[in-house]
Coordinates of C-alpha atoms and ligand atoms in Angstrom, one line a residue:
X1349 CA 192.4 58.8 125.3
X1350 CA 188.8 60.3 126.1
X1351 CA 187.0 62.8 124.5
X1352 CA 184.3 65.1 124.7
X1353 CA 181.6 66.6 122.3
X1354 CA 178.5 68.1 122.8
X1355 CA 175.4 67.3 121.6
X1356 CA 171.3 67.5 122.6
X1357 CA 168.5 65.4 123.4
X1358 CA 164.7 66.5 122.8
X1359 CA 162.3 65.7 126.0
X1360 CA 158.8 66.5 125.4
X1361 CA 159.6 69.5 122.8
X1362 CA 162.1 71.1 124.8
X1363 CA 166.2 70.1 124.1
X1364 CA 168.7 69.1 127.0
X1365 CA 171.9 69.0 126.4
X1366 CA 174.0 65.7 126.2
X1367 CA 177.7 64.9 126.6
X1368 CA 179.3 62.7 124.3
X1369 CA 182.4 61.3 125.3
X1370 CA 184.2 58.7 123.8
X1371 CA 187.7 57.1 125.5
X1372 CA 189.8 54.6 123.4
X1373 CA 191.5 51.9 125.0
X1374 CA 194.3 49.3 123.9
X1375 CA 192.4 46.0 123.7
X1376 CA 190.2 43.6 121.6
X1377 CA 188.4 45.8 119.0
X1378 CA 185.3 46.3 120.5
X1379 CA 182.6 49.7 120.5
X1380 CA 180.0 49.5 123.2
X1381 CA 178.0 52.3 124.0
X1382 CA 176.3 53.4 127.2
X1383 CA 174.1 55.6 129.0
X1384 CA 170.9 54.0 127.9
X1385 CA 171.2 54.2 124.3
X1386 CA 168.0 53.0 122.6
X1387 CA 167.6 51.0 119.3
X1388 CA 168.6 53.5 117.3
X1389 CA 171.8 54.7 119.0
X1390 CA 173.0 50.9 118.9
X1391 CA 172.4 50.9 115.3
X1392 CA 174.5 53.8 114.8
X1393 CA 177.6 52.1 115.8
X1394 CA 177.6 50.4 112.0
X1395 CA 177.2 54.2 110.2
X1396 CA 179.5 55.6 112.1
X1397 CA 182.1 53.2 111.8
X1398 CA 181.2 52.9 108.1
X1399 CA 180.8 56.5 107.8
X1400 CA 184.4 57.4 109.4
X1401 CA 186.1 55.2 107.2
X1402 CA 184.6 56.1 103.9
X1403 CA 185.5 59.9 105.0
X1404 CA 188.8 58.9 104.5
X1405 CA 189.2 58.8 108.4
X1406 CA 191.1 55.6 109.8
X1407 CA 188.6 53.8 112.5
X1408 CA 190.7 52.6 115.6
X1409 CA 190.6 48.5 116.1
X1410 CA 190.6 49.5 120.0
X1411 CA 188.5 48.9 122.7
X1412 CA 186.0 52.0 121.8
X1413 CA 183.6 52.8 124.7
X1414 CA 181.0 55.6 124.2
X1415 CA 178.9 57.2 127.3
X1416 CA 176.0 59.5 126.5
X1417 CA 175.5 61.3 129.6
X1418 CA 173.4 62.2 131.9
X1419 CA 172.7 58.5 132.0
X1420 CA 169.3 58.6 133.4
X1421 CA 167.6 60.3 130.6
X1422 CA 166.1 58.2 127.9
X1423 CA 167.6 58.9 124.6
X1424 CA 166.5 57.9 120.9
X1425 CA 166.7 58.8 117.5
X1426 CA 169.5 58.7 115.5
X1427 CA 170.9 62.2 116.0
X1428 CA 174.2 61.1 117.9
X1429 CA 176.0 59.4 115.2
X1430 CA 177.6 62.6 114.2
X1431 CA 178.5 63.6 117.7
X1432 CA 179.5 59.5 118.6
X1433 CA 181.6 59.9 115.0
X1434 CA 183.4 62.9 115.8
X1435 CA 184.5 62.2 119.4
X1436 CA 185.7 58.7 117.9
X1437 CA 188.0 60.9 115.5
X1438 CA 188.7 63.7 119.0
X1439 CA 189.9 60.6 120.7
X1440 CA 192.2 59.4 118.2
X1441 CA 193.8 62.5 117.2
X1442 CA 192.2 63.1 114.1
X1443 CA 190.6 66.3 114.8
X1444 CA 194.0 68.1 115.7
X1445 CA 194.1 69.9 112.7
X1446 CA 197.1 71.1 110.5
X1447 CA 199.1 73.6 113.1
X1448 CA 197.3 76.6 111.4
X1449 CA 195.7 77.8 114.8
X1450 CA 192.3 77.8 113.6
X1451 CA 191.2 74.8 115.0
X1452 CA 187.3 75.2 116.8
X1453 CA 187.1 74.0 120.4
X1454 CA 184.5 71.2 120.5
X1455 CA 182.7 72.4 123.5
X1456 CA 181.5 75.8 122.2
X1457 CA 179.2 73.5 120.0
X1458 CA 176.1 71.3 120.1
X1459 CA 176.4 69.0 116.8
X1460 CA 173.1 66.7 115.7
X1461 CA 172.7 64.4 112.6
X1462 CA 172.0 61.1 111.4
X1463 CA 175.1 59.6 109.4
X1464 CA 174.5 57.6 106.2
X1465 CA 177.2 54.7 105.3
X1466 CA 178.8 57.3 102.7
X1467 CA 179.4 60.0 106.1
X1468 CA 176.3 62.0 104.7
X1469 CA 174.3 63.8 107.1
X1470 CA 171.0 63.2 106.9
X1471 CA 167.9 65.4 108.9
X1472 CA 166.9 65.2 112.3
X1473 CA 164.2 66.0 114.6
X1474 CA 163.6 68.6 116.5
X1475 CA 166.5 71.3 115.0
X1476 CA 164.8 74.3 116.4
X1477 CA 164.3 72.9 120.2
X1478 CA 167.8 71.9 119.9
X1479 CA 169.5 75.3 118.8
X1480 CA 167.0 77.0 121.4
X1481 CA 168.7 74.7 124.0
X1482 CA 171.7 75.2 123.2
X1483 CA 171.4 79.1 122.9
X1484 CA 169.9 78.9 126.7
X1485 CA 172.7 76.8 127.7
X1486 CA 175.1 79.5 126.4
X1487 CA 177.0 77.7 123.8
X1488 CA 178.5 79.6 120.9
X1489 CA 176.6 77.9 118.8
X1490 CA 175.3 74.8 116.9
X1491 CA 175.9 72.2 113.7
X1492 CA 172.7 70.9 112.5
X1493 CA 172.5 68.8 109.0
X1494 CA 172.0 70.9 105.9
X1495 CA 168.4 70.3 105.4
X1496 CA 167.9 71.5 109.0
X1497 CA 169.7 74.7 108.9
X1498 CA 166.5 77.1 107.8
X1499 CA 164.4 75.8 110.8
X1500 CA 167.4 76.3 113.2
X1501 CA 168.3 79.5 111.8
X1502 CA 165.7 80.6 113.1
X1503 CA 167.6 81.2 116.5
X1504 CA 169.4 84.4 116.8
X1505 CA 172.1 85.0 119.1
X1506 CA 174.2 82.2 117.8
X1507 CA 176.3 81.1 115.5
X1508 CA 173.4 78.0 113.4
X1509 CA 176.1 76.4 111.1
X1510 CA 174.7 73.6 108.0
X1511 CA 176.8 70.4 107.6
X1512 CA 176.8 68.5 104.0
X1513 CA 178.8 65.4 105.3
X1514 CA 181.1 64.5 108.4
X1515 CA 184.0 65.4 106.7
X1516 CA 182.8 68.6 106.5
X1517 CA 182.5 69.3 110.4
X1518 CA 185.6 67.5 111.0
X1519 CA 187.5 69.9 109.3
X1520 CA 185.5 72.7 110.9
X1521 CA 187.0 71.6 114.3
X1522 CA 190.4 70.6 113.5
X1523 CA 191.0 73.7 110.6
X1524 CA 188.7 75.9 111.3
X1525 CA 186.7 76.0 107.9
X1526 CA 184.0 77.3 107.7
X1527 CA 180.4 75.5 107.2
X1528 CA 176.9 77.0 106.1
X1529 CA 176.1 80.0 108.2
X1530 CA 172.6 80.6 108.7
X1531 CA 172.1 84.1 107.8
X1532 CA 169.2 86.5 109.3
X1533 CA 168.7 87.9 106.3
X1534 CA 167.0 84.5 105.4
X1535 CA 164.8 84.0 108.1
X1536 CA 163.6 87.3 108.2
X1537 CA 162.2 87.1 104.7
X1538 CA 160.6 84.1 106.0
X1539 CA 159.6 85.8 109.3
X1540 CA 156.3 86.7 107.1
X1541 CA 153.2 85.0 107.2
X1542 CA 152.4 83.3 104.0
X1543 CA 148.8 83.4 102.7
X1544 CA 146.7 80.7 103.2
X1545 CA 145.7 78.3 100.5
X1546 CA 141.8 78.1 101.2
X1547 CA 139.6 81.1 102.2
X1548 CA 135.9 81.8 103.3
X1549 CA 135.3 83.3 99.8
X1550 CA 135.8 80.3 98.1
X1551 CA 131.8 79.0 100.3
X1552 CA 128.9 79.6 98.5
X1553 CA 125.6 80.4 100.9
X1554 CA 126.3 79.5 104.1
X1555 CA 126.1 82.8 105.7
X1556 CA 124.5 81.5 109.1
X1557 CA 127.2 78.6 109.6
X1558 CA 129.9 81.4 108.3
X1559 CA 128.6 83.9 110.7
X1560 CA 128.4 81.0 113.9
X1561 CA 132.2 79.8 113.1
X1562 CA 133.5 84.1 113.2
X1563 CA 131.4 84.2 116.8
X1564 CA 133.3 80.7 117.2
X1565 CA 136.5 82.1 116.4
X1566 CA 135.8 85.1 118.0
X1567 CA 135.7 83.4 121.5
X1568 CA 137.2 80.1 121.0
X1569 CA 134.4 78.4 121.7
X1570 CA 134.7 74.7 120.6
X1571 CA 131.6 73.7 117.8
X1572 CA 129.8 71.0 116.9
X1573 CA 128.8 71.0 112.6
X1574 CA 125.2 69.3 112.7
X1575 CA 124.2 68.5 108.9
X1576 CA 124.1 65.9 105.9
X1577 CA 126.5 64.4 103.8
X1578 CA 127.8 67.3 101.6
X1579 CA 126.8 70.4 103.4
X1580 CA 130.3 71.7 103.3
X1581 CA 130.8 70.5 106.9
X1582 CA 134.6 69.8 106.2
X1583 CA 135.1 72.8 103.7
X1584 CA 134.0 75.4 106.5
X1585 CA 135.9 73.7 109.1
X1586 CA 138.8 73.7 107.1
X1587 CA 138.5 77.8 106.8
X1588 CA 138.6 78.1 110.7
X1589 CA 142.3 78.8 111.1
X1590 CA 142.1 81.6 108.3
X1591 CA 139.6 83.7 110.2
X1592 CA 141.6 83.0 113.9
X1593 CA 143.9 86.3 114.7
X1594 CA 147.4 86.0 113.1
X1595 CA 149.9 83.7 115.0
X1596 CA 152.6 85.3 117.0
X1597 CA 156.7 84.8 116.4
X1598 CA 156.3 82.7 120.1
X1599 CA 153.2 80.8 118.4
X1600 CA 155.0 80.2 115.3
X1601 CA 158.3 78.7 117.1
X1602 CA 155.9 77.1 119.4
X1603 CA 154.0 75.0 116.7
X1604 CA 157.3 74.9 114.5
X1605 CA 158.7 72.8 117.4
X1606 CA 156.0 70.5 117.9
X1607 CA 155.9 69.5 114.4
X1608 CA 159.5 69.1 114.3
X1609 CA 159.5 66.7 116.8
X1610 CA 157.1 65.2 115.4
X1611 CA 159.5 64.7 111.6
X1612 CA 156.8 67.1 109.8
X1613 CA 158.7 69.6 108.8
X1614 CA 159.7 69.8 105.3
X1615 CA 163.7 70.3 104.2
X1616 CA 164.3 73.6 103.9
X1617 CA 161.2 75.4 105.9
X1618 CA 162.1 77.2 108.8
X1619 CA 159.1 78.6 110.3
X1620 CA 155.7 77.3 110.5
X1621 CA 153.3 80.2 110.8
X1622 CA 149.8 79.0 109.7
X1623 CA 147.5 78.0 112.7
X1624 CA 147.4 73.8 112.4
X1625 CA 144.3 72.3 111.0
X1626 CA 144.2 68.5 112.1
X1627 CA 141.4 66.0 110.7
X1628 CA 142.4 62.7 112.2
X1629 CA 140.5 59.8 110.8
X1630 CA 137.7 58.6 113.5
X1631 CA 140.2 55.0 113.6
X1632 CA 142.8 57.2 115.4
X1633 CA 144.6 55.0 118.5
X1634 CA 144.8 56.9 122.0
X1635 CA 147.9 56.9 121.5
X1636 CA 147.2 59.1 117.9
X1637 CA 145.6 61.4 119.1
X1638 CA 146.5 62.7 122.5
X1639 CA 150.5 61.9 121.8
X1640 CA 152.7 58.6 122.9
X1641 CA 153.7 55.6 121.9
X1642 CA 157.4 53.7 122.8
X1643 CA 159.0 56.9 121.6
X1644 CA 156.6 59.2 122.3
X1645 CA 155.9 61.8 120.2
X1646 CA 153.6 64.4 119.9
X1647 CA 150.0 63.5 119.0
X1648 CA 146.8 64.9 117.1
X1649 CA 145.9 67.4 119.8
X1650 CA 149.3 68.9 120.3
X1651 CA 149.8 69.1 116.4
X1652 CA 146.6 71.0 116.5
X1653 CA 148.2 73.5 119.3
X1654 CA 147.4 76.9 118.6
X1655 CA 144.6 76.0 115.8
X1656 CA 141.4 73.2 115.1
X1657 CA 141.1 70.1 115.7
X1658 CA 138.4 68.8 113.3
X1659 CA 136.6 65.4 114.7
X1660 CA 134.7 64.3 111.3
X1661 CA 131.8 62.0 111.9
X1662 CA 132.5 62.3 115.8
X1663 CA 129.6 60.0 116.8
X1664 CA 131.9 57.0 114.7
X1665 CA 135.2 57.8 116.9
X1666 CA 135.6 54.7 119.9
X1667 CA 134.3 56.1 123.1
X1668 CA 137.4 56.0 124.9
X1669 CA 139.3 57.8 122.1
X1670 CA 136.9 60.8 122.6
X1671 CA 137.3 60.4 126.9
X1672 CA 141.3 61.4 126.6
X1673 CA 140.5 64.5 125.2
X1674 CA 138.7 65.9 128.1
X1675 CA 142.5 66.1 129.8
X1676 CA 143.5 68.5 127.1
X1677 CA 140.5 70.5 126.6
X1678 CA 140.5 71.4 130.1
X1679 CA 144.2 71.6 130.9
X1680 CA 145.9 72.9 127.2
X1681 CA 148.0 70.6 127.4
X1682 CA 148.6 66.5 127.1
X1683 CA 151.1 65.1 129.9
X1684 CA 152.4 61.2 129.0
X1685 CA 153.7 59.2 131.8
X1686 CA 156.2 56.6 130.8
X1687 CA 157.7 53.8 133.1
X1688 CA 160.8 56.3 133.8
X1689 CA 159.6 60.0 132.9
X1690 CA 156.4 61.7 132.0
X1691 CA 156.1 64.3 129.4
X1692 CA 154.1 67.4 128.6
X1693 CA 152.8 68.6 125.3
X1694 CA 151.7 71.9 125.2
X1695 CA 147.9 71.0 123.0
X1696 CA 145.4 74.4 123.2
X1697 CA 143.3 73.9 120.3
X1698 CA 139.9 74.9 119.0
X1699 CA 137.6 71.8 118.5
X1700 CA 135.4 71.7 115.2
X1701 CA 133.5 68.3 115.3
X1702 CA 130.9 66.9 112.6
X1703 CA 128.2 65.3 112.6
X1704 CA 125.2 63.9 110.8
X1705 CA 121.7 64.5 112.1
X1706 CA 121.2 60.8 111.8
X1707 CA 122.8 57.8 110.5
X1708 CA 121.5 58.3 107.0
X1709 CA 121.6 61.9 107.0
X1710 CA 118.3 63.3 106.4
X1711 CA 116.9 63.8 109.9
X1712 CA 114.9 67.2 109.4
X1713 CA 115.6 67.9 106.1
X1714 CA 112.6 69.1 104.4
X1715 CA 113.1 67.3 101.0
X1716 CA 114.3 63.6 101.8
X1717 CA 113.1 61.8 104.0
X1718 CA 114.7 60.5 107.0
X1719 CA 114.2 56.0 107.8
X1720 CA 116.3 56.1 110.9
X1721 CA 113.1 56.5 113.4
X1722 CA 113.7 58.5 116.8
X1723 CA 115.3 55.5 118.4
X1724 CA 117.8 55.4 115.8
X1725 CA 118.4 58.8 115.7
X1726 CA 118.6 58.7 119.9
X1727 CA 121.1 56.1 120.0
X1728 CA 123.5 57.8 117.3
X1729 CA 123.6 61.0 119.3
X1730 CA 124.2 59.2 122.1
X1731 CA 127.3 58.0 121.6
X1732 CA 128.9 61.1 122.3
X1733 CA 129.6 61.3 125.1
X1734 CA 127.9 63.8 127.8
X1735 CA 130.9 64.9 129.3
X1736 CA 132.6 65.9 125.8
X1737 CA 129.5 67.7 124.3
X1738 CA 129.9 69.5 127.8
X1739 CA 133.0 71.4 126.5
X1740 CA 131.3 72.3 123.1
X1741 CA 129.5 75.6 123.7
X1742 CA 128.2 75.9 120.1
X1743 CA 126.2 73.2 118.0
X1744 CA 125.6 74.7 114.9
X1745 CA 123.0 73.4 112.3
X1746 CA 125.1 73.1 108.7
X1747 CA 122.1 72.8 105.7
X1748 CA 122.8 71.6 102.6
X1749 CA 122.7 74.3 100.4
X1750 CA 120.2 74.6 97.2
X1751 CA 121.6 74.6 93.7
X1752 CA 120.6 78.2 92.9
X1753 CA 123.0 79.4 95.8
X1754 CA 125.8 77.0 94.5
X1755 CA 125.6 78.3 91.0
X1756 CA 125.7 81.7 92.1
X1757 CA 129.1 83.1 90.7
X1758 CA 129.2 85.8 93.7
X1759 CA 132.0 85.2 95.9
X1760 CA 131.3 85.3 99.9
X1761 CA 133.1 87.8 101.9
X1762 CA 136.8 87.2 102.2
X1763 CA 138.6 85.6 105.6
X1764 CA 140.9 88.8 105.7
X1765 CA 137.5 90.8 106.5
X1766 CA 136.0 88.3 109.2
X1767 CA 139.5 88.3 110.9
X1768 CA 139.6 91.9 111.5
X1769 CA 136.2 91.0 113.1
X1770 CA 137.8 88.5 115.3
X1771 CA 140.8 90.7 116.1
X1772 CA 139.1 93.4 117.9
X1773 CA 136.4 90.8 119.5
X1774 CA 139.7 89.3 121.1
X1775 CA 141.1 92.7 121.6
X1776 CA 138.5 93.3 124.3
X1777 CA 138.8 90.3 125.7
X1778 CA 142.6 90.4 126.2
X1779 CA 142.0 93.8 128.0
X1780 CA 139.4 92.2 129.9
X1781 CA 140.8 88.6 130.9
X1782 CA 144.7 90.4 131.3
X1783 CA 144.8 89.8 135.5
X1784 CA 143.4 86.5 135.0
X1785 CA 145.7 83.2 134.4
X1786 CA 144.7 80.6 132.7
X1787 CA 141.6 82.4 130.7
X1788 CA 142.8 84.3 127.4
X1789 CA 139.4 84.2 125.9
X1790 CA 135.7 84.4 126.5
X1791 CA 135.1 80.0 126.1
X1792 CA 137.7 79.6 129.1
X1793 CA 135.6 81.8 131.5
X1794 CA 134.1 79.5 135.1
X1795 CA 131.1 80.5 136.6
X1796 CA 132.8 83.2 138.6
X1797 CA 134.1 84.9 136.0
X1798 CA 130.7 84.2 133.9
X1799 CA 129.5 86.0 136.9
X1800 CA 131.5 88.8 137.4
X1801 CA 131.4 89.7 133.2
X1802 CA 128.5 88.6 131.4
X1803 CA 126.8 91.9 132.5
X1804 CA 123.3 91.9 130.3
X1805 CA 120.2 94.5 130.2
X1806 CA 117.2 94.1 131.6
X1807 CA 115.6 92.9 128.1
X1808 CA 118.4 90.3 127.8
X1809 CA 117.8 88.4 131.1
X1810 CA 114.4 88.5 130.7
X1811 CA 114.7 87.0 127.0
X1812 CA 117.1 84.6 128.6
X1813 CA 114.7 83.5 131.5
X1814 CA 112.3 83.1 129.4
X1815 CA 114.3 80.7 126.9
X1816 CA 115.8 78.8 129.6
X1817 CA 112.7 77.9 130.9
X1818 CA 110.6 77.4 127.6
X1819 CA 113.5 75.1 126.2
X1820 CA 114.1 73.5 129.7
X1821 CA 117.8 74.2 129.4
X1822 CA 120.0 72.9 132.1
X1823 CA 122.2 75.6 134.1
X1824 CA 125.1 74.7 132.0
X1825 CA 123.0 75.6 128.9
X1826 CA 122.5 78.6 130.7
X1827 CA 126.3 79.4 131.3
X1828 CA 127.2 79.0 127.4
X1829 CA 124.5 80.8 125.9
X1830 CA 125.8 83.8 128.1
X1831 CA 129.2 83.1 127.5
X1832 CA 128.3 83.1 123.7
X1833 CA 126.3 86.3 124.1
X1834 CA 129.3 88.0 125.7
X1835 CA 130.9 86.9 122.4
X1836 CA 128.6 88.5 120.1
X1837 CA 128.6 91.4 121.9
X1838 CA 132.2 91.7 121.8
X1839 CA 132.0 91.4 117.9
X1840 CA 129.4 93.9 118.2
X1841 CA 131.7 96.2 120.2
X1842 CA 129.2 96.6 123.4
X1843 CA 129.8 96.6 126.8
X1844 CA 126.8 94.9 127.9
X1845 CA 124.8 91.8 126.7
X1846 CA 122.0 93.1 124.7
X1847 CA 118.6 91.0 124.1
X1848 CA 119.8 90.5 120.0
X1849 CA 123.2 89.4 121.1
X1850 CA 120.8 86.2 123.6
X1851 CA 118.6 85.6 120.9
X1852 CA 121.7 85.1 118.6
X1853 CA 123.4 83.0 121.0
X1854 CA 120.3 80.6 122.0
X1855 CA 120.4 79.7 118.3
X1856 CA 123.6 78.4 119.2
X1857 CA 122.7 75.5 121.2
X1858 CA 120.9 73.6 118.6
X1859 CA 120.9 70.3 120.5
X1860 CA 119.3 71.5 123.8
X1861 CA 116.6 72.3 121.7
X1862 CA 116.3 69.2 119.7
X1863 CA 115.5 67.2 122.9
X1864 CA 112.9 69.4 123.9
Ligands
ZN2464 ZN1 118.0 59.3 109.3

């Protein structure tokens, strides 16, 4: 006898559905599965024939053959024992319930979950892309694991249903009991931003780098942290996401999907609403940081969607790691090609890098000295590459700070203030960029729309003419310090570039000006 169950497949971040069937046959005990199962599918075989049996369920000694189709999708993870288990019990009659006429029909459903030997369920990846799929693919509804149910819950419009074991959804099919129901009740409580656990108040002095990291913000301009050891390089970085503009209910399902692909999401949590902040090590692989690997999954830069990607000690990251990030700075997203498929990862993030001045540290600092000489100090800024520092519009210098500002028991102004700052800086540029695709803030802006918007006053050009050609700044130079400008004056609520809002901006480019 054959039968059918429903189930899903995550591609990229994005679910497809996947039918199970499974057809019992008289013959040699066998259980074969295919449609290109990977390792882990084959695994499977051993908990879900251990699983059905110690569920009380009798496991046939038939020739057992299993399809997943479509065929020509790759498919991994260990999601489909509970859909391979179940159509093992469909196909033998052990889901025909008691006569009571509540049984459920198995194709209203998509069912995930790993099976442990005891017929547990046990979490899987990528609940929310897979209730979302099945919610576009008009199902009734879906049976995710337990742990999974307040991150697929999170769907409305169908019927998100928690599973302790298989026994469990065996009876929901063939009685009609009922499982967990997700309620909306719960995930609108969580459908609130929680407060972040660092904020801007907590940094003492700073005010400059504080101020350079809102205009960053404000823009999304990418930055470049220029200081020694123990400025607070990482400490400010870190604050970047809590001084970004609030994420929206698509950002938050779009990040909570990324990381749930990725297994980072924690039993339990359904939404993830905080902006990323991602601080590889400078070891990272390629395949780390822009996504991959022989099941691919999402990588640093896609993790970072929709927040900062901090690059500590850039100049120490291997050349080629830093190349595969031009691909997602300039596209927003990281696409994987693969012998049979390629995949896309959505991966729009702010870049915060850090560096020293020099290899010891103390390049320019007025009370160490620095013994790394200018060819030394050359040859360590050189290793970043041209073409990256091209996509960072702001260097910013970060000083170390003196002891009496560090005692001082004052607290800085708070992140809540400087994102209201933000909020109406990226107000005006929603207004401004809304016919325009691809550019939702001032950093994405080409040289025609540089052109068309970066209207300045007569003082302004002038100050900028005469900056650009007493620092020798290239034309690109030229483009981000107007693009900056157009920032501060959007923080400043002004229409046009005033000559404060240039001289802020050229203040911005701290490396043109070092090579002068
Ligand atoms: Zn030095």
């Amino acid at each position: 006898m054959l039968a059918r169950i429903r189930s899903a497949a995550v591609l990229g971040i994005d679910a497809y559905l996947v039918d199970v069937e499974a057809d019992i046959a008289a013959g040699l005990p066998s259980f074969t599965t295919v449609g290109l199962p990977q390792g882990a599918v084959r695994e499977g075989r051993e908990r879900v024939g251990a699983s059905i049996v110690n569920s009380n369920f009798s496991f046939p000694l038939k020739k057992i053959t299993v399809n997943l189709a479509p065929a020509d999708v790759r498919k991994d993870g260990s999601a489909f024992d509970l859909p391979i288990a179940l159509g093992i019990l469909a196909a033998t009659n052990q889901l025909n319930g008691n006569g009571s006429g509540r049984q459920r029909d198995p194709s209203d459903y998509v069912v995930v979950g790993e099976l442990g030997l005891e017929g547990k369920l046990r979490p899987v990846r990528g609940a929310l892309s897979i209730a979302l799929g099945a919610k576009a693919a008009g199902l009734r509804g879906v049976v995710v694991p337990a742990e999974n149910l307040a991150e697929a819950g999170v769907v409305s419009g169908i019927e998100v249903w928690g599973a302790e074991c298989l026994r469990q959804v065996a009876e929901f099919y063939s009685t009609g009991r009922d499982l967990k129901l997700a309620k909306s009740s719960d995930t609108e409580a969580q459908l609130q931003p929680p407060a972040a656990d660092v904020d801007f108040s907590d940094v003492k002095g700073q005010e400059h780098t504080k101020r350079a990291l809102e205009v960053a913000a404000a823009g999304s301009h990418n930055v470049l942290l220029i200081g020694p050891p123990g400025s607070g390089k990482t400490m400010l970085a870190r604050r970047i996401p809590t001084i970004l503009t609030p994420a929206s209910l698509q950002e938050a399902l779009e990040t909570t999907k990324i990381h749930s692909v990725a297994g980072l999401i924690q039993p339990g949590t359904s939404l993830v609403w905080a902006r990323p902040f991602r601080a590889p090590h400078h070891t990272i692989s390629d395949a780390g940081l822009i996504g991959g690997g022989s099941y691919p999954r999402p990588g640093e830069v896609s993790l970072a969607h929709g927040g900062v990607l901090f690059l500590d000690e850039l100049p120490e990251f291997r050349k080629n790691v830093l190349e595969v990030l031009r691909q997602p700075l300039e596209d927003g997203n990281v696409t994987i090609s693969r012998a049979r498929m390629s995949l896309c990862y959505p991966a729009r993030f702010m870049l915060a890098a850090a560096m020293n001045p020099c290899p010891c540290g103390f390049y320019g600092d007025p009370e160490r000295n620095c013994c790394c000489g200018d060819v030394g100090v050359e040859k360590y800024r050189a290793k970043i590459s041209g073409p990256l520092l091209d996509r960072i519009d702001m260097h910013i210098e970060v000083p170390s700070v003196p002891y009496r500002q560090l005692s001082d028991n004052r607290s800085g102004e708070p992140s809540s203030a400087i994102r209201e700052r933000v909020y109406l800086a990226r107000e005006r540029q929603h207004k401004r960029f809304a016919s325009r695709s691809g550019v939702f803030a001032n950093a994405h802006m080409g040289p025609r729309e540089i052109k068309q918007y970066c209207v300045s006053t007569d003082k302004a050009g002038n100050l900028l003419m005469n900056a650009i050609s007493r620092l020798k700044l290239s034309a690109r130079a030229y483009h981000r310090i107007l693009k900056i400008s157009l920032t501060i004056a959007d923080l400043a609520g002004s229409e046009v570039i005033e000559a404060k809002h240039v001289s802020e901006a050229v203040q911005y480019r701290n490396l043109d000006r070092a090579t002068v």
